[in-house]
Structures are given as C-alpha cells and as structure tokens.
Coordinates of C-alpha atoms in Angstrom, one line a residue:
X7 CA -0.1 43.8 -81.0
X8 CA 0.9 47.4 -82.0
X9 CA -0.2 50.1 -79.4
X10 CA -0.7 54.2 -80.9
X11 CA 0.1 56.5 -78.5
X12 CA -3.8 57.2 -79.0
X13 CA -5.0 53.9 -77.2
X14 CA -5.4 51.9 -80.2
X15 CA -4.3 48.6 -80.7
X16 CA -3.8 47.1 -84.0
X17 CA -4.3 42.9 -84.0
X18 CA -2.2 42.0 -86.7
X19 CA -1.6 38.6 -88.3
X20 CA 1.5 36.8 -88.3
X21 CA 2.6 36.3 -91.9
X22 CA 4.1 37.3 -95.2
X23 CA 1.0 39.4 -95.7
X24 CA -0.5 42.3 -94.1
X25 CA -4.0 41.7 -92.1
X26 CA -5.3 43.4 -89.6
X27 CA -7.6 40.9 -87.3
X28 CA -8.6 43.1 -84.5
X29 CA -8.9 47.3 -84.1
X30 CA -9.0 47.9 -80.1
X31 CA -9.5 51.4 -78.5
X32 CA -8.9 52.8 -75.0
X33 CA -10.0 56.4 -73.7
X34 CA -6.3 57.0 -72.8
X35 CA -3.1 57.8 -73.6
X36 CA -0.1 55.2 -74.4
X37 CA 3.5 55.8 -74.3
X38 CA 5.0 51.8 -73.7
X39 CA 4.5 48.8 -75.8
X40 CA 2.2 46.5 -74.5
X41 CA 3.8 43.5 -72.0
X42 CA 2.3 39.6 -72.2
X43 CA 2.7 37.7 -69.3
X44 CA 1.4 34.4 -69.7
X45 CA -2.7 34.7 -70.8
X46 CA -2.0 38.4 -70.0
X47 CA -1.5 41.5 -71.7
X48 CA -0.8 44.8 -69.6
X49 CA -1.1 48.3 -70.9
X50 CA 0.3 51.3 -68.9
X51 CA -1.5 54.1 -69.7
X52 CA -1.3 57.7 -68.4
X53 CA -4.2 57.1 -66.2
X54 CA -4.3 53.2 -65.4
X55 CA -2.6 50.3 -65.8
X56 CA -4.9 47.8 -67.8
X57 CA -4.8 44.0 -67.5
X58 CA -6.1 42.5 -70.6
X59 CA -6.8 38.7 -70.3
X60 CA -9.3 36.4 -72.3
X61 CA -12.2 35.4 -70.8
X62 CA -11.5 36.8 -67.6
X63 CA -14.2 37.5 -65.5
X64 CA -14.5 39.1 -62.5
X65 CA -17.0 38.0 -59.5
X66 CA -19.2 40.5 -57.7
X67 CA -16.9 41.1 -54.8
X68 CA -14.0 42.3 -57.2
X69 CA -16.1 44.5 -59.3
X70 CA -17.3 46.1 -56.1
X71 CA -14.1 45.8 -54.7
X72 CA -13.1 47.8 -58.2
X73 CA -15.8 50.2 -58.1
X74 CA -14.6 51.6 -54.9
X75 CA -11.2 51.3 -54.4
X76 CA -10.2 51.7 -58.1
X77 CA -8.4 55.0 -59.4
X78 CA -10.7 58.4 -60.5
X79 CA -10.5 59.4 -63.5
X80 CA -8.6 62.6 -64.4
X81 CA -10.6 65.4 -66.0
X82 CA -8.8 66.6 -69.2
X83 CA -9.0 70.1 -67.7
X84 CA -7.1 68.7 -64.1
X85 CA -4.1 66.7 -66.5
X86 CA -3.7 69.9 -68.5
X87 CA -3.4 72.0 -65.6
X88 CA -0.8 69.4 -64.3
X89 CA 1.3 69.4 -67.6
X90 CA 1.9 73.3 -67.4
X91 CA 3.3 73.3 -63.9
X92 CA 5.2 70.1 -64.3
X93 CA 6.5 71.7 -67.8
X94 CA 7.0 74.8 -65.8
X95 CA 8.9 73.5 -63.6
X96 CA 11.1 71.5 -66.4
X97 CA 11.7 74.6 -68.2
X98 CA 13.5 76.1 -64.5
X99 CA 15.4 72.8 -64.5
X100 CA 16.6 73.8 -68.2
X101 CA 18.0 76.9 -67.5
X102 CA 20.0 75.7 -64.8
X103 CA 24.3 75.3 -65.1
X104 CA 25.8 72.5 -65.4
X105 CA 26.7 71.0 -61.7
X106 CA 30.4 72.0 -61.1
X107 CA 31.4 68.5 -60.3
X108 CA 29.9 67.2 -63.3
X109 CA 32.7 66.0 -65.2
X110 CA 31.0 65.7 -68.8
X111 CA 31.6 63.7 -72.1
X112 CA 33.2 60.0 -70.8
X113 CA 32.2 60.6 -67.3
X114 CA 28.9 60.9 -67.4
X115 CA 27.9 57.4 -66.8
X116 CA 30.2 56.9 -64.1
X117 CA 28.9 60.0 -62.5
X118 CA 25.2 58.9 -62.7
X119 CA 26.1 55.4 -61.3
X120 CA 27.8 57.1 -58.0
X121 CA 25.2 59.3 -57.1
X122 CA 22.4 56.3 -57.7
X123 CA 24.6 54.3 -55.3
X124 CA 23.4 56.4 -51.9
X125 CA 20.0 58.0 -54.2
X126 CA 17.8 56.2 -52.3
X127 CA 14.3 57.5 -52.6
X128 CA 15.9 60.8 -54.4
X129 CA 16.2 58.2 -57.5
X130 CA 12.9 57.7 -58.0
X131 CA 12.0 61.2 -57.9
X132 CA 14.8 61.7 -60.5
X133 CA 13.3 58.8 -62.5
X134 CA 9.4 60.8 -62.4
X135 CA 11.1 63.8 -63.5
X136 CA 13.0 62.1 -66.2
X137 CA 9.9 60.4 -67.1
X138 CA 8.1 63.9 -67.7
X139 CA 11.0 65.2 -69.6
X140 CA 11.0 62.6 -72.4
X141 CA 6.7 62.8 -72.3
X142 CA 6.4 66.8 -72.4
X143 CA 10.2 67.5 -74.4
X144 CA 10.5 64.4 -76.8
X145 CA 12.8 67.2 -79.1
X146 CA 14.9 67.7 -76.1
X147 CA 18.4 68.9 -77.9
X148 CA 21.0 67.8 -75.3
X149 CA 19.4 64.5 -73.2
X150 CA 22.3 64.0 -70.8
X151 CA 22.5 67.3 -69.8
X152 CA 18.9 67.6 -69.2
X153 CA 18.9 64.6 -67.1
X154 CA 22.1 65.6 -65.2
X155 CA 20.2 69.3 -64.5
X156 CA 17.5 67.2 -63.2
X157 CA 19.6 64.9 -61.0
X158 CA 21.3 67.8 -59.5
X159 CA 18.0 69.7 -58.6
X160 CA 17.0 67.0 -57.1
X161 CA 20.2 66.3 -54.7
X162 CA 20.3 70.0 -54.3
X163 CA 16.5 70.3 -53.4
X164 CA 16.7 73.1 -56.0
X165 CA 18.3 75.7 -54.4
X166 CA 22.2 75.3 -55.1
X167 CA 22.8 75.9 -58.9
X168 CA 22.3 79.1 -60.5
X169 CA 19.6 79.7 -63.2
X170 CA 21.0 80.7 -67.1
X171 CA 19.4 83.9 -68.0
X172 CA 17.2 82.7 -70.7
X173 CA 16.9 84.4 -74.3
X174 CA 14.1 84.0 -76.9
X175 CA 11.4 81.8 -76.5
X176 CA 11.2 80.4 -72.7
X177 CA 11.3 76.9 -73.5
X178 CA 14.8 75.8 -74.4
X179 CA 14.0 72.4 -75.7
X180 CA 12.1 74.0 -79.0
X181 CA 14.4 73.8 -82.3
X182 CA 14.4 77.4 -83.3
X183 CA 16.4 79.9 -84.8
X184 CA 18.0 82.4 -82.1
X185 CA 19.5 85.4 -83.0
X186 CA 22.7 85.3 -80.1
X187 CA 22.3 87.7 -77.1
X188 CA 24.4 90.8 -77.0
X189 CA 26.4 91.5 -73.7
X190 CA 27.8 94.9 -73.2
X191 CA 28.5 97.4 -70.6
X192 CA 25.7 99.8 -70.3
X193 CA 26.4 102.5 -72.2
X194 CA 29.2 101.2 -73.8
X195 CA 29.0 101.2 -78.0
X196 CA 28.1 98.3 -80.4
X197 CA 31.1 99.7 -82.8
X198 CA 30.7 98.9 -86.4
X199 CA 30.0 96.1 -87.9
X200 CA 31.7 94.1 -91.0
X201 CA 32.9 90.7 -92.4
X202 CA 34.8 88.3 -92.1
X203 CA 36.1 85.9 -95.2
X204 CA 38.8 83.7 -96.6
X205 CA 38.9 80.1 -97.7
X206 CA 39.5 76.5 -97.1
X207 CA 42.3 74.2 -97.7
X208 CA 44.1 70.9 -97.5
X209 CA 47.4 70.6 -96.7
X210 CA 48.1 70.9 -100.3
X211 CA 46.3 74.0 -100.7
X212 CA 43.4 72.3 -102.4
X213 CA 40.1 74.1 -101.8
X214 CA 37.6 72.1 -99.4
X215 CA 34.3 72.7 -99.4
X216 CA 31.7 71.9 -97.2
X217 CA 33.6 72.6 -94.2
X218 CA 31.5 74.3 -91.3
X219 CA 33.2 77.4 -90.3
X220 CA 32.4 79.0 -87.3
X221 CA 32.9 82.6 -85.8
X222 CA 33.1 82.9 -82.1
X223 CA 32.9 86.1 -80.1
X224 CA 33.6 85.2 -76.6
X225 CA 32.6 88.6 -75.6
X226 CA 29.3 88.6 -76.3
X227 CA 28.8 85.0 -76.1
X228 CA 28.2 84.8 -80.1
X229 CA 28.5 82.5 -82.5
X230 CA 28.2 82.3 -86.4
X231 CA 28.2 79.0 -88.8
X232 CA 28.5 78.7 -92.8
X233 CA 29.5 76.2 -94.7
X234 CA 32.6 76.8 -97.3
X235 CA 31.6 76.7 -100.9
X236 CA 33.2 74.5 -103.5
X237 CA 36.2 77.0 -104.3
X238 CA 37.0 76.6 -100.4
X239 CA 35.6 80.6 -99.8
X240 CA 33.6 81.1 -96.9
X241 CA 32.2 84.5 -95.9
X242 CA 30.4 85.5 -92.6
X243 CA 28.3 89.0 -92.5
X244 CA 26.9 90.8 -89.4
X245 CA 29.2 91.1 -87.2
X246 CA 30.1 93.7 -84.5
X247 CA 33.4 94.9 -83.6
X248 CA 35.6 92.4 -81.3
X249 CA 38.2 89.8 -81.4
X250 CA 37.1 86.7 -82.5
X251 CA 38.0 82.8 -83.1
X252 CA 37.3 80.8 -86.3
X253 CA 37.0 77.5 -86.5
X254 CA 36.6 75.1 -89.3
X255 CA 35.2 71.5 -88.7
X256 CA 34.8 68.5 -91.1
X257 CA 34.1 65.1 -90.5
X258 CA 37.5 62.9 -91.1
X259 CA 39.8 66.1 -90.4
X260 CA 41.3 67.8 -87.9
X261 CA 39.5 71.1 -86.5
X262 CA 41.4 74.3 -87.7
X263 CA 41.3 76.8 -85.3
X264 CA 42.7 81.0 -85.7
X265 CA 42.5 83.5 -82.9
X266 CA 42.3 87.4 -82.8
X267 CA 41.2 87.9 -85.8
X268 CA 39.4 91.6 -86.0
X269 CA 36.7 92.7 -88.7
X270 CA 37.5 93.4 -92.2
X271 CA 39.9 90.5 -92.7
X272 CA 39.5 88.9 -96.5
X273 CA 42.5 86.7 -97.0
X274 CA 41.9 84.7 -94.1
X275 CA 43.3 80.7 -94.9
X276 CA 42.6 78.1 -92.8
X277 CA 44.3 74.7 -93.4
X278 CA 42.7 71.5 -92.3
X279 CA 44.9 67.9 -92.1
X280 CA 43.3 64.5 -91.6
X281 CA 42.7 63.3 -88.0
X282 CA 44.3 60.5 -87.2
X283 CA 44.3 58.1 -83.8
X284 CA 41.7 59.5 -81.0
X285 CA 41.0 62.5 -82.6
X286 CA 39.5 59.9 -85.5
X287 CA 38.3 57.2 -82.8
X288 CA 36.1 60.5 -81.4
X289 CA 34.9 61.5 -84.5
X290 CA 33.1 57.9 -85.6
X291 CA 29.1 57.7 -84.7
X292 CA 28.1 55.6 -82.1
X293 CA 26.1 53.4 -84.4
X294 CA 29.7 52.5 -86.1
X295 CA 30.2 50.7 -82.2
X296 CA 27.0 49.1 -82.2
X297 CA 27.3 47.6 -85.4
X298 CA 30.8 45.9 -84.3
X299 CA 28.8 44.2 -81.0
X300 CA 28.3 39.9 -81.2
X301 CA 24.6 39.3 -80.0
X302 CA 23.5 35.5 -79.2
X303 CA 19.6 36.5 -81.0
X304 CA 17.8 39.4 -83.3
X305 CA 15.9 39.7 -80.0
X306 CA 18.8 40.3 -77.7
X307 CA 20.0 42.9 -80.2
X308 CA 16.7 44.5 -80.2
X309 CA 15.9 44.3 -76.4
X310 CA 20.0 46.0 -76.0
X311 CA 18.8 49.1 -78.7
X312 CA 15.8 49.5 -77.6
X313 CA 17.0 50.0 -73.5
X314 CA 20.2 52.2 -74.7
X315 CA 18.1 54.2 -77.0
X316 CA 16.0 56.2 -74.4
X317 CA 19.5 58.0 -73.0
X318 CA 22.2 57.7 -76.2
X319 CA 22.0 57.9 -79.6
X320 CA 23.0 54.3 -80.8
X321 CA 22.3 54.4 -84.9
X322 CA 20.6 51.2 -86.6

C-alpha cells in the first residue's frame, strides 16, 4: 500500500512484476505512510484519522453517533488562512538567535534530552511546532537549529531571545541567492572596491584545484565563495575596502586560513596539508557511520533510517 501525499493509495501486488490491483482516493491530504494493525489499516490525514477495515460495518447507533460527534470539515479557505499565520509565526521563530546556552555541534542531542526531561506539556507544543515546520519548510537549510529556535520560544514563551534583522526575501528557509547586507556607520564611506587573488597549493607547491575559497569581511558581516581553478588560481571581485579572512576548504585537507589581508593583493598563496586524526574523523559523512552499524533484519535497518532521518542527515 503506497500512500501520495494527494490521498491516493496505490494497491500493488507482491511480486517480481509490477501490477497495480487497486487505485484508492481520499479528499485529503497525506503526509505518513499508512499503519496495519491486525484487519486494519489507519491513515492520518490532515483533517482525520481514517480507519480502513474490510467489511466493517457500522450499526445505526455508531453512524449516528458519527454523524454528530464526528470532526467538521475544514473549508480550504479556513486551512489556508491557518497555514499563513502558523507560517508567520515560523518565519519569527527563524529569525530568532541561537539560545545562549545552547551549546551546538555534539551537544545538541544532549541538550534536547535535558530540557524534554522537566518539558512536560511544553513538549508537545514543541512537537506541533516541529510538526508544522517540516509540513510548511520541507527545504528547511539548517533542521537543528530550527528546531532548537523553536524549543527555546517555547520555554521562553517567546519573549527572551532577540529577533535577527532579516535581509531579502522574509522567509529564511527559501534557497536563494542573497547578495550579503552592508553594515556601516551612517554616513561613513563604502571606500573603493577591488580584488582579491592568488592560488592554491599542496605542501609541495602543487596547484589544487577545486578548493572552495572563501573571503570573509567580519565588518560587514560578508562573505564570498569560488572555487580554485585547475592551475590552483582563484580570484574574488566586488569587494569593498576592509580587512578580511580567506579561507580555503577541501574535503580530505586541512582548512588554510590568512588574516588581514587588504584589497589589491595578487600573490596571495595559500597552502593546504592533509587532515589527519579528528580533524579527518569530522570531516567523514554521516552515512560513512551508518554503513559501519550491525542490524539483526533489512527491516530493523529500515525502521532505524527511517526514525533518524526526520532530524539528521544519515546517507543510504
């Protein structure tokens, strides 16, 4: 039984070939896989949650029962009114800091598991925001900071952590290309712009390319990527007077970091060495862990993805 997020059901057969034995539709909207339970199958839709069973009939008294006590439809103008102040308030959630005492990186489970401890009812609500996150920001960029802004405005009733001043387009979950915010003192000049350029190398002075190099003006709270090319030479455009950082980053090596650097500088070298120890063990994909893990069935391996998938990018 394959469910669409459109409400249909595909029947197929179990086999070596393809069949389909049953198409299904139901006016709502499905974001779970269906559930047996015996002679059962339950659906959880948006609106209801549907017990599916054959043969099952239902005497007077329960369809009365049903009639009256059962749940009223929601108008599609109602639920589209409710998605924009639910993703209203979302997008206020975005732009919030990062909690202080959140500790980041490895502590970020730990942290979540102490405050769930003494939740209590707070969890759930936590949990329904959560829910709404994933349903109205599937493209969400950074999940476990969204769901630690939404645990803190919940424990903080909203009212402790200060808002980031938002720039371009007002939902922050939407992949798009942002040209970086320009902080100054009023009044004060841009200055001139210029380049910056130089090249990539290994220890022994081989040109590397492919290596992401990036520009960082703290000042302005700027940043600048390209990638080297294959003679190592990188060279970054459009930039306004200041003291930057470079760094250069590539999977395997070490970053290569040079500070102060000021416009106009063409003989820039930066030398990358292999990483080696945790700077490696950090560097490998999570899926590289995964694979490494001793399951007792294909199901169990499955059922383990499938749960760790909704928070934490696992690989196949």
């Amino acid at each position: 039984y394959l469910t669409g997020r459109n409400g249909v059901t595909l029947v197929l057969k179990r086999g070596k070939e393809f069949e389909v034995l049953a198409t299904n539709k139901l006016d709502d909207e499905f974001r779970a896989s269906a559930a047996l339970v015996g002679k059962q199958m339950l659906l959880r839709g948006s609106q209801y949650l549907y017990c599916i069973e054959e043969g099952a009939t239902l005497n007077k008294q329960e369809v009365s029962s049903k009639a009256v006590a059962g749940p009223k439809k929601i108008s599609s103008k109602a639920k589209a009114e409710g998605d924009k102040s639910k993703r209203e308030l979302l997008e206020v959630i975005a732009r919030r800091e990062l909690p202080k005492d959140y500790p980041g990186g490895k502590g970020h489970q730990a942290f979540v598991d102490k405050w769930f401890k003494t939740a209590g009812a707070k969890g759930a609500e936590v949990g329904q925001l959560w829910e709404e996150q994933q349903r109205l920001f599937p493209d969400m960029k950074n999940r476990g900071e969204s769901f630690i802004k939404i645990l803190d405005y919940v424990r903080t009733k909203g009212n402790k952590a200060k808002a980031a001043r938002p720039t371009g387009n007002a939902n922050p979950h939407i992949k798009r290309k942002v040209q970086a915010e320009i902080r100054r003192e009023p009044g004060k000049p841009l200055g001139k712009t210029g380049a910056l350029s130089g090249r990539i190398q290994d220890l022994a002075g081989k040109a590397m390319s492919g290596v992401m190099v990036s520009v960082f003006d703290d000042s302005r709270r700027q940043s600048t990527s390209v990638f080297s090319q294959p003679d190592g030479s990188f060279r970054i455009e459009g930039l306004h007077e200041s003291n930057f950082k470079i760094r250069a980053r590539l999977l395997g090596q070490q970053d290569g970091w040079v500070e102060n650097v000021t416009l106009g500088k063409d003989s820039i070298v930066i030398k990358m060495s292999p990483a080696t120890g945790e700077d490696l063990e950090e560097q490998r994909p999570a899926s590289d862990a995964f694979g490494q893990l001793s399951f007792d069935s294909p199901r169990d391996r499955l059922n383990f993805k499938m749960m760790c998938a909704y928070c934490h990018q696992i690989g196949t």
